[in-house]
Structure formats: structure tokens, C-alpha cells
Amino acid sequence: MIERLTIRRPDDWHVHLRDGDMLRAVAGYTARQFARAIVMPNLTPPVTSVAAVEAYRDRILAALPAGADFTPLMTCYLTDDSDPAEIARGHASGAWVACKLYPAHATTNSAHGVTDIRALTAVLETLQRIGMPLLIHGEVTDRDIDIFDREAVFVERVLAPLVRDYPELRIVLEHVTTTEAVDFVASAGPHVAATITPQHLLINRNALFDGGLRPHAYCLPVAKRERHRLAVRRAAVSGSPKFFLGTDSAPHGVHRKEAACGCAGIFNAPFALEGYARVFEEEGALDRLEGFASEHGARFYGLPLNDGTVTLERAAVTVPERIGEGDLAVVPFHAGETLAWRFVG
Ligand code: DOR
Ligand code: ZN
């Protein structure tokens, strides 16, 4: 049995670091495990301008613990009014590395999102031309579509035509949760990839209703049936360079989760690699964790692989029931459970 696992330093290709006090409370967890992270722009107000993203990046750097060696990779929040020239300007200067497409009202702070992707022609043409990735929250928002079908319907109605019409556009379908999404990405060309979260590898939709309503298992896209979880697992451990690590760690204060209308989001940053390691071990694929966590994403984004390594050791770790105090108290993923791998550093 393997007792220690050392891999090249990994990156998180999808994370919500928030702002203000919550940013200061959570940034260190991501910076502890990952060298870089793609930081989501769904703040209030959303990050839509070069000036806003530069200021946000500075706030992230100021929030990091002393001595942290962490690079935030910033993103632009697309709206119906996004200006292709501003996007290209920020890309050229290095202010942001990708654009995030939230269908309007799909999830947390997406009210300013895109109402009709077909109206974004000039933006999409620009992204394709300059090679800037489009990161997609892939769910339709029609209220008459069953919530468990929203990703599969998005793939068919929106993503397939998009890939057909913009064959050179670099696309990351974020946090895939279904057979349909995994199959689409696997069979598309090399410009189409996907991120995979720990929760979509570890829980299915039963977790939302396990003995009662479980708000801390609720995220978007919502966890699906077991057969979908198994398809997502096969993709993660397949060794395909199209699938890579993106935690979608999304902290909300306990009071905002345990409410009549609880927020979507699972805070998995404190034990992210431990969760992925469990999955890869269960699948007999620990030798493929490094590709998934530390190589495929960097290659897709055209960035160098990180120097240095991190180590996990086989040791029981009990996850706290809560992290933080007062309004900043958050229930982490795996709260109260004992995990088999420990992140050493
Ligand atoms: O569960 C989620 N939480 N899904 C998202 O798409 C957004 C995120 C958040 O910002 O809370
Ligand atoms: Zn997200």
C-alpha cells in the first residue's frame, strides 16, 4: 500500500475566493494546496472591467498569509454588454486569462450574466481570434427544464452549436456533472476541456436528502444520479488531458446555507487534494492524479508546469464541523468525516 504520494505542485482551475472578510478567511486554504488558481469573477458587482480585475487581484494578494507562494489567475465576467476591445486589452496586458460565461440567473451572483449567447458574436469572435479561453457554467435556466436535466440540455442546445460555429474557440465546460457533458467533451476537438470538482466525484444526489435536507451538499450544477457520478469519475481518472482539477470551492456563511432559501456552493478548499486522492485511490489510479491535478490544466491554458512538489501521506484526518467564527463560519465539505490522506505540504 502506498503510504506517501508526492506530485508536482497542482493548480485549481476553478475557485471562488470571494471578497472582503470572507476572502481573508478562505484565501489561505487555496494558497496552501495550489500554486495557481483560476479565480471566478461573480462578485457583487461582478468583475467586468480591467480596472476592477486589477483591484480584485491586489485584494487577493493582500489577503494571502505571509510567505504564500500563490498566483491568482483572473477572469472577466461576461454580460450582454461586454466590450470585446476591453476583453482583448485585459488579455494582452495579462490582467485576466479567461472569460466566464454565466447564463443569467443560473447560479450565485449571475443576475448580470448573459441572456442570449447568440448575441455575443463579437465577443466570441474576439476570444477565438486571440486564443482566450471561454469558461462556461453549462446549465440552461428555463424554469420548465427539470433542474437535474439543465446541464444535459445546455450541452445539446447551446454548447454543441457553439463548438460547431466557433471551431477554434478554447472552451472549458466547468464542473461537469453528467454523462452527457463528459461524453461531449471527450469526443470534441482538443480546444474543448472540462473541470471536475471533488463533490461531483464523491457524492450523488442522494446526499442532498440523506436523512433530511442537507444544504451543505447543495451546489450548482446540483449533484446528479449515481450513474452520472460514475461517468464523471471515469473521465477524471481516464488520463485524458481534456479533464482537469477545478474545485469550485464556493464558501457561504452557515447562516446563508441553513436557510429557507439556502445558497448553492460547497466549501471544499481546506481538504481538496485529500478528496481527489481518495477518488483516485478508490479507482486504482493514484498514478494519474498528477496529470489531472498538475499537468492537464496548465497545458490547456498554455502555462508552464509548476516547479516543486506537494506530498500527501496516509494518515487519518478528521475534518472540523465548522471553520471560522460568526458570520464567517463555514461548514467544509466532509465536515465531521475522517479522511484517509493528509496534505503535508
Ligand atoms: O454552487 C455554486 N456556487 N455554483 C456556482 O456556479 C457558483 C458558486 C458560488 O459562487 O457560490
Ligand atoms: Zn463556480
GROMACS .gro file of C-alpha atoms and ligand atoms in nm:
model
  357
    1MET     CA    1   0.000   0.000   0.000
    2ILE     CA    2   0.132   0.343  -0.091
    3GLU     CA    3   0.197   0.549   0.224
    4ARG     CA    4   0.318   0.874   0.071
    5LEU     CA    5   0.229   1.038  -0.252
    6THR     CA    6   0.438   1.320  -0.396
    7ILE     CA    7   0.322   1.506  -0.705
    8ARG     CA    8   0.419   1.820  -0.891
    9ARG     CA    9   0.253   2.124  -0.729
   10PRO     CA   10  -0.107   2.135  -0.850
   11ASP     CA   11  -0.335   2.418  -0.965
   12ASP     CA   12  -0.705   2.478  -0.906
   13TRP     CA   13  -0.864   2.574  -1.237
   14HIS     CA   14  -1.192   2.698  -1.082
   15VAL     CA   15  -1.234   2.862  -0.742
   16HIS     CA   16  -1.446   3.126  -0.570
   17LEU     CA   17  -1.227   3.331  -0.338
   18ARG     CA   18  -1.497   3.592  -0.259
   19ASP     CA   19  -1.405   3.937  -0.127
   20GLY     CA   20  -1.358   4.132   0.196
   21ASP     CA   21  -1.361   3.936   0.523
   22MET     CA   22  -1.457   3.608   0.354
   23LEU     CA   23  -1.166   3.643   0.109
   24ARG     CA   24  -0.929   3.693   0.401
   25ALA     CA   25  -1.081   3.389   0.574
   26VAL     CA   26  -1.057   3.146   0.282
   27ALA     CA   27  -0.771   3.250   0.051
   28GLY     CA   28  -0.507   3.074   0.261
   29TYR     CA   29  -0.671   2.734   0.215
   30THR     CA   30  -0.642   2.750  -0.162
   31ALA     CA   31  -0.291   2.901  -0.148
   32ARG     CA   32  -0.178   2.622   0.086
   33GLN     CA   33  -0.255   2.342  -0.160
   34PHE     CA   34  -0.232   2.508  -0.500
   35ALA     CA   35   0.031   2.713  -0.682
   36ARG     CA   36  -0.222   2.893  -0.902
   37ALA     CA   37  -0.597   2.917  -0.932
   38ILE     CA   38  -0.846   3.048  -1.181
   39VAL     CA   39  -1.049   3.291  -0.971
   40MET     CA   40  -1.417   3.332  -1.055
   41PRO     CA   41  -1.547   3.684  -1.110
   42ASN     CA   42  -1.900   3.651  -0.966
   43LEU     CA   43  -1.865   3.920  -0.702
   44THR     CA   44  -2.119   4.190  -0.627
   45PRO     CA   45  -2.079   4.386  -0.850
   46PRO     CA   46  -1.928   4.136  -1.096
   47VAL     CA   47  -1.573   4.180  -1.226
   48THR     CA   48  -1.630   4.317  -1.575
   49SER     CA   49  -1.354   4.573  -1.631
   50VAL     CA   50  -0.976   4.570  -1.638
   51ALA     CA   51  -0.968   4.825  -1.356
   52ALA     CA   52  -1.195   4.607  -1.141
   53VAL     CA   53  -0.996   4.289  -1.200
   54GLU     CA   54  -0.665   4.457  -1.122
   55ALA     CA   55  -0.807   4.589  -0.795
   56TYR     CA   56  -0.952   4.248  -0.708
   57ARG     CA   57  -0.621   4.078  -0.778
   58ASP     CA   58  -0.449   4.321  -0.543
   59ARG     CA   59  -0.706   4.245  -0.270
   60ILE     CA   60  -0.641   3.872  -0.315
   61LEU     CA   61  -0.265   3.917  -0.287
   62ALA     CA   62  -0.313   4.131   0.025
   63ALA     CA   63  -0.536   3.862   0.178
   64LEU     CA   64  -0.281   3.582   0.144
   65PRO     CA   65  -0.094   3.460   0.452
   66ALA     CA   66   0.261   3.593   0.480
   67GLY     CA   67   0.501   3.393   0.266
   68ALA     CA   68   0.234   3.233   0.048
   69ASP     CA   69   0.358   3.135  -0.297
   70PHE     CA   70   0.037   3.162  -0.493
   71THR     CA   71  -0.064   3.323  -0.821
   72PRO     CA   72  -0.427   3.414  -0.880
   73LEU     CA   73  -0.527   3.388  -1.246
   74MET     CA   74  -0.807   3.632  -1.303
   75THR     CA   75  -1.123   3.615  -1.514
   76CYS     CA   76  -1.368   3.851  -1.680
   77TYR     CA   77  -1.741   3.816  -1.609
   78LEU     CA   78  -1.934   3.832  -1.936
   79THR     CA   79  -2.253   4.033  -1.961
   80ASP     CA   80  -2.480   4.125  -2.251
   81ASP     CA   81  -2.279   4.448  -2.274
   82SER     CA   82  -1.925   4.308  -2.264
   83ASP     CA   83  -1.688   4.507  -2.479
   84PRO     CA   84  -1.458   4.291  -2.697
   85ALA     CA   85  -1.192   4.565  -2.702
   86GLU     CA   86  -1.180   4.579  -2.320
   87ILE     CA   87  -1.155   4.199  -2.302
   88ALA     CA   88  -0.869   4.192  -2.554
   89ARG     CA   89  -0.692   4.477  -2.376
   90GLY     CA   90  -0.702   4.292  -2.042
   91HIS     CA   91  -0.586   3.972  -2.207
   92ALA     CA   92  -0.293   4.142  -2.376
   93SER     CA   93  -0.182   4.307  -2.051
   94GLY     CA   94  -0.219   3.985  -1.851
   95ALA     CA   95  -0.490   4.132  -1.626
   96TRP     CA   96  -0.716   3.834  -1.696
   97VAL     CA   97  -0.660   3.499  -1.863
   98ALA     CA   98  -1.014   3.386  -1.945
   99CYS     CA   99  -1.377   3.494  -1.969
  100LYS     CA  100  -1.653   3.336  -1.762
  101LEU     CA  101  -1.996   3.285  -1.910
  102TYR     CA  102  -2.280   3.260  -1.662
  103PRO     CA  103  -2.620   3.220  -1.822
  104ALA     CA  104  -2.829   3.491  -1.649
  105HIS     CA  105  -2.976   3.361  -1.321
  106ALA     CA  106  -2.805   3.021  -1.345
  107THR     CA  107  -2.636   3.048  -1.006
  108THR     CA  108  -2.492   3.271  -0.729
  109ASN     CA  109  -2.442   3.633  -0.843
  110SER     CA  110  -2.531   3.559  -1.204
  111ALA     CA  111  -2.808   3.816  -1.240
  112HIS     CA  112  -2.580   4.020  -1.468
  113GLY     CA  113  -2.498   3.713  -1.676
  114VAL     CA  114  -2.566   3.656  -2.042
  115THR     CA  115  -2.929   3.634  -2.154
  116ASP     CA  116  -2.860   3.504  -2.505
  117ILE     CA  117  -2.520   3.371  -2.605
  118ARG     CA  118  -2.603   3.421  -2.972
  119ALA     CA  119  -2.597   3.796  -2.908
  120LEU     CA  120  -2.231   3.773  -2.803
  121THR     CA  121  -2.095   3.722  -3.155
  122ALA     CA  122  -1.835   3.998  -3.140
  123VAL     CA  123  -1.703   3.876  -2.803
  124LEU     CA  124  -1.686   3.513  -2.915
  125GLU     CA  125  -1.508   3.605  -3.237
  126THR     CA  126  -1.256   3.804  -3.036
  127LEU     CA  127  -1.193   3.521  -2.789
  128GLN     CA  128  -1.145   3.278  -3.075
  129ARG     CA  129  -0.907   3.513  -3.253
  130ILE     CA  130  -0.689   3.595  -2.952
  131GLY     CA  131  -0.696   3.239  -2.810
  132MET     CA  132  -0.853   3.343  -2.479
  133PRO     CA  133  -1.048   3.060  -2.313
  134LEU     CA  134  -1.422   3.082  -2.255
  135LEU     CA  135  -1.518   2.919  -1.924
  136ILE     CA  136  -1.879   2.810  -1.921
  137HIS     CA  137  -2.130   2.747  -1.645
  138GLY     CA  138  -2.318   2.495  -1.857
  139GLU     CA  139  -2.678   2.498  -1.746
  140VAL     CA  140  -2.990   2.628  -1.916
  141THR     CA  141  -3.205   2.838  -1.689
  142ASP     CA  142  -3.554   2.771  -1.826
  143ARG     CA  143  -3.773   2.704  -1.526
  144ASP     CA  144  -3.964   2.440  -1.719
  145ILE     CA  145  -3.650   2.227  -1.758
  146ASP     CA  146  -3.600   1.987  -1.468
  147ILE     CA  147  -3.305   2.106  -1.261
  148PHE     CA  148  -3.132   1.768  -1.296
  149ASP     CA  149  -3.150   1.799  -1.677
  150ARG     CA  150  -3.022   2.155  -1.712
  151GLU     CA  151  -2.663   2.059  -1.792
  152ALA     CA  152  -2.752   1.792  -2.047
  153VAL     CA  153  -2.995   2.030  -2.219
  154PHE     CA  154  -2.729   2.302  -2.223
  155VAL     CA  155  -2.485   2.067  -2.393
  156GLU     CA  156  -2.735   1.986  -2.665
  157ARG     CA  157  -2.893   2.328  -2.718
  158VAL     CA  158  -2.608   2.570  -2.651
  159LEU     CA  159  -2.268   2.404  -2.634
  160ALA     CA  160  -2.291   2.183  -2.942
  161PRO     CA  161  -2.391   2.474  -3.170
  162LEU     CA  162  -2.124   2.696  -3.009
  163VAL     CA  163  -1.849   2.445  -3.077
  164ARG     CA  164  -1.975   2.398  -3.432
  165ASP     CA  165  -1.985   2.773  -3.501
  166TYR     CA  166  -1.653   2.858  -3.331
  167PRO     CA  167  -1.434   2.555  -3.402
  168GLU     CA  168  -1.113   2.723  -3.280
  169LEU     CA  169  -1.263   2.872  -2.964
  170ARG     CA  170  -1.097   2.738  -2.649
  171ILE     CA  171  -1.375   2.626  -2.415
  172VAL     CA  172  -1.374   2.486  -2.062
  173LEU     CA  173  -1.705   2.336  -1.958
  174GLU     CA  174  -1.682   2.395  -1.585
  175HIS     CA  175  -1.775   2.146  -1.312
  176VAL     CA  176  -1.916   1.871  -1.533
  177THR     CA  177  -2.174   1.651  -1.362
  178THR     CA  178  -2.334   1.431  -1.629
  179THR     CA  179  -2.264   1.154  -1.875
  180GLU     CA  180  -2.380   1.387  -2.150
  181ALA     CA  181  -2.127   1.658  -2.059
  182VAL     CA  182  -1.840   1.413  -2.018
  183ASP     CA  183  -1.917   1.239  -2.347
  184PHE     CA  184  -1.945   1.568  -2.533
  185VAL     CA  185  -1.612   1.696  -2.405
  186ALA     CA  186  -1.436   1.365  -2.465
  187SER     CA  187  -1.549   1.350  -2.827
  188ALA     CA  188  -1.495   1.719  -2.910
  189GLY     CA  189  -1.168   1.854  -3.052
  190PRO     CA  190  -0.865   1.948  -2.844
  191HIS     CA  191  -0.995   2.303  -2.783
  192VAL     CA  192  -1.273   2.172  -2.556
  193ALA     CA  193  -1.195   2.065  -2.200
  194ALA     CA  194  -1.368   2.035  -1.862
  195THR     CA  195  -1.303   2.083  -1.493
  196ILE     CA  196  -1.417   1.834  -1.231
  197THR     CA  197  -1.493   1.909  -0.863
  198PRO     CA  198  -1.433   1.679  -0.564
  199GLN     CA  199  -1.801   1.678  -0.474
  200HIS     CA  200  -1.917   1.558  -0.814
  201LEU     CA  201  -1.673   1.269  -0.782
  202LEU     CA  202  -1.775   1.184  -0.426
  203ILE     CA  203  -2.149   1.243  -0.385
  204ASN     CA  204  -2.460   1.179  -0.586
  205ARG     CA  205  -2.798   1.347  -0.544
  206ASN     CA  206  -2.894   1.122  -0.253
  207ALA     CA  207  -2.651   1.325  -0.042
  208LEU     CA  208  -2.890   1.620  -0.065
  209PHE     CA  209  -3.164   1.425   0.110
  210ASP     CA  210  -2.970   1.190   0.339
  211GLY     CA  211  -3.200   1.159   0.640
  212GLY     CA  212  -3.328   1.514   0.582
  213LEU     CA  213  -3.249   1.819   0.375
  214ARG     CA  214  -2.871   1.873   0.353
  215PRO     CA  215  -2.790   2.229   0.248
  216HIS     CA  216  -2.414   2.173   0.267
  217ALA     CA  217  -2.435   1.917  -0.013
  218TYR     CA  218  -2.607   2.170  -0.238
  219CYS     CA  219  -2.410   2.329  -0.517
  220LEU     CA  220  -2.476   2.414  -0.879
  221PRO     CA  221  -2.477   2.225  -1.102
  222VAL     CA  222  -2.653   2.006  -0.847
  223ALA     CA  223  -2.517   1.654  -0.792
  224LYS     CA  224  -2.682   1.400  -1.022
  225ARG     CA  225  -2.771   1.028  -1.019
  226GLU     CA  226  -2.511   0.765  -0.937
  227ARG     CA  227  -2.457   0.667  -1.300
  228HIS     CA  228  -2.354   1.024  -1.377
  229ARG     CA  229  -2.114   1.035  -1.083
  230LEU     CA  230  -1.952   0.718  -1.214
  231ALA     CA  231  -1.917   0.870  -1.562
  232VAL     CA  232  -1.750   1.180  -1.414
  233ARG     CA  233  -1.515   0.954  -1.215
  234ARG     CA  234  -1.416   0.760  -1.525
  235ALA     CA  235  -1.337   1.086  -1.703
  236ALA     CA  236  -1.126   1.217  -1.415
  237VAL     CA  237  -0.911   0.907  -1.389
  238SER     CA  238  -0.901   0.837  -1.763
  239GLY     CA  239  -0.572   1.017  -1.814
  240SER     CA  240  -0.731   1.229  -2.087
  241PRO     CA  241  -0.574   1.578  -2.099
  242LYS     CA  242  -0.923   1.723  -2.150
  243PHE     CA  243  -1.020   1.674  -1.786
  244PHE     CA  244  -0.856   1.860  -1.503
  245LEU     CA  245  -0.893   1.971  -1.144
  246GLY     CA  246  -1.127   2.260  -1.060
  247THR     CA  247  -1.260   2.253  -0.706
  248ASP     CA  248  -1.540   2.511  -0.748
  249SER     CA  249  -1.482   2.574  -0.379
  250ALA     CA  250  -1.762   2.820  -0.301
  251PRO     CA  251  -1.787   2.928   0.063
  252HIS     CA  252  -2.108   3.072   0.206
  253GLY     CA  253  -2.157   3.155   0.575
  254VAL     CA  254  -2.352   2.886   0.763
  255HIS     CA  255  -2.645   3.125   0.807
  256ARG     CA  256  -2.672   3.163   0.428
  257LYS     CA  257  -2.672   2.786   0.370
  258GLU     CA  258  -2.900   2.680   0.656
  259ALA     CA  259  -3.190   2.899   0.547
  260ALA     CA  260  -3.532   2.875   0.383
  261CYS     CA  261  -3.360   2.956   0.054
  262GLY     CA  262  -3.006   2.832   0.102
  263CYS     CA  263  -2.719   2.939  -0.125
  264ALA     CA  264  -2.555   2.699  -0.371
  265GLY     CA  265  -2.191   2.621  -0.307
  266ILE     CA  266  -1.965   2.371  -0.132
  267PHE     CA  267  -1.655   2.490   0.053
  268ASN     CA  268  -1.401   2.220  -0.027
  269ALA     CA  269  -1.073   2.417  -0.034
  270PRO     CA  270  -0.940   2.305   0.309
  271PHE     CA  271  -0.933   1.934   0.211
  272ALA     CA  272  -0.943   1.947  -0.167
  273LEU     CA  273  -0.646   1.728  -0.255
  274GLU     CA  274  -0.740   1.479   0.016
  275GLY     CA  275  -1.078   1.433  -0.154
  276TYR     CA  276  -0.932   1.391  -0.501
  277ALA     CA  277  -0.670   1.147  -0.368
  278ARG     CA  278  -0.946   0.935  -0.218
  279VAL     CA  279  -1.121   0.913  -0.554
  280PHE     CA  280  -0.807   0.828  -0.749
  281GLU     CA  281  -0.712   0.564  -0.495
  282GLU     CA  282  -1.059   0.407  -0.499
  283GLU     CA  283  -1.034   0.392  -0.877
  284GLY     CA  284  -0.688   0.234  -0.864
  285ALA     CA  285  -0.548   0.536  -1.045
  286LEU     CA  286  -0.325   0.721  -0.797
  287ASP     CA  287  -0.059   0.730  -1.068
  288ARG     CA  288  -0.291   0.954  -1.273
  289LEU     CA  289  -0.361   1.212  -1.003
  290GLU     CA  290  -0.060   1.420  -1.102
  291GLY     CA  291  -0.173   1.458  -1.463
  292PHE     CA  292  -0.523   1.559  -1.355
  293ALA     CA  293  -0.411   1.794  -1.078
  294SER     CA  294  -0.085   1.939  -1.204
  295GLU     CA  295  -0.043   1.898  -1.581
  296HIS     CA  296  -0.356   1.886  -1.796
  297GLY     CA  297  -0.491   2.226  -1.694
  298ALA     CA  298  -0.163   2.410  -1.734
  299ARG     CA  299  -0.116   2.260  -2.079
  300PHE     CA  300  -0.469   2.359  -2.182
  301TYR     CA  301  -0.409   2.717  -2.068
  302GLY     CA  302  -0.067   2.725  -2.232
  303LEU     CA  303   0.108   2.790  -1.900
  304PRO     CA  304   0.428   2.632  -1.768
  305LEU     CA  305   0.402   2.341  -1.526
  306ASN     CA  306   0.478   2.437  -1.168
  307ASP     CA  307   0.815   2.369  -1.011
  308GLY     CA  308   0.824   2.191  -0.679
  309THR     CA  309   0.609   1.920  -0.529
  310VAL     CA  310   0.345   1.857  -0.266
  311THR     CA  311   0.311   1.545  -0.056
  312LEU     CA  312   0.013   1.359   0.082
  313GLU     CA  313   0.060   1.091   0.343
  314ARG     CA  314  -0.168   0.814   0.455
  315ALA     CA  315  -0.294   0.936   0.791
  316ALA     CA  316  -0.641   0.973   0.938
  317VAL     CA  317  -0.760   1.334   0.940
  318THR     CA  318  -1.087   1.443   1.097
  319VAL     CA  319  -1.249   1.734   0.917
  320PRO     CA  320  -1.385   2.001   1.154
  321GLU     CA  321  -1.761   2.060   1.172
  322ARG     CA  322  -1.704   2.430   1.112
  323ILE     CA  323  -1.426   2.660   1.006
  324GLY     CA  324  -1.429   3.027   1.112
  325GLU     CA  325  -1.638   3.229   1.353
  326GLY     CA  326  -1.959   3.432   1.350
  327ASP     CA  327  -2.078   3.542   1.006
  328LEU     CA  328  -1.765   3.385   0.858
  329ALA     CA  329  -1.835   3.037   0.997
  330VAL     CA  330  -1.848   2.792   0.706
  331VAL     CA  331  -1.920   2.419   0.706
  332PRO     CA  332  -1.650   2.250   0.498
  333PHE     CA  333  -1.707   1.959   0.261
  334HIS     CA  334  -1.661   1.629   0.454
  335ALA     CA  335  -1.745   1.805   0.786
  336GLY     CA  336  -1.715   1.557   1.073
  337GLU     CA  337  -1.577   1.280   0.849
  338THR     CA  338  -1.239   1.115   0.877
  339LEU     CA  339  -1.029   1.116   0.561
  340ALA     CA  340  -0.750   0.872   0.480
  341TRP     CA  341  -0.498   1.109   0.323
  342ARG     CA  342  -0.334   1.409   0.484
  343PHE     CA  343  -0.187   1.701   0.296
  344VAL     CA  344   0.166   1.752   0.428
  345GLY     CA  345   0.272   2.045   0.214
  346DOR     O1  346  -2.260   2.601  -0.626
  346DOR     C1  347  -2.216   2.701  -0.682
  346DOR     N1  348  -2.170   2.806  -0.612
  346DOR     N2  349  -2.215   2.703  -0.816
  346DOR     C2  350  -2.183   2.814  -0.882
  346DOR     O2  351  -2.189   2.812  -1.003
  346DOR     C3  352  -2.148   2.939  -0.811
  346DOR     C4  353  -2.100   2.911  -0.676
  346DOR     C5  354  -2.095   3.034  -0.587
  346DOR     O3  355  -2.044   3.137  -0.629
  346DOR     O4  356  -2.144   3.026  -0.473
  347ZN      ZN  357  -1.803   2.803  -0.970
   0.00000   0.00000   0.00000
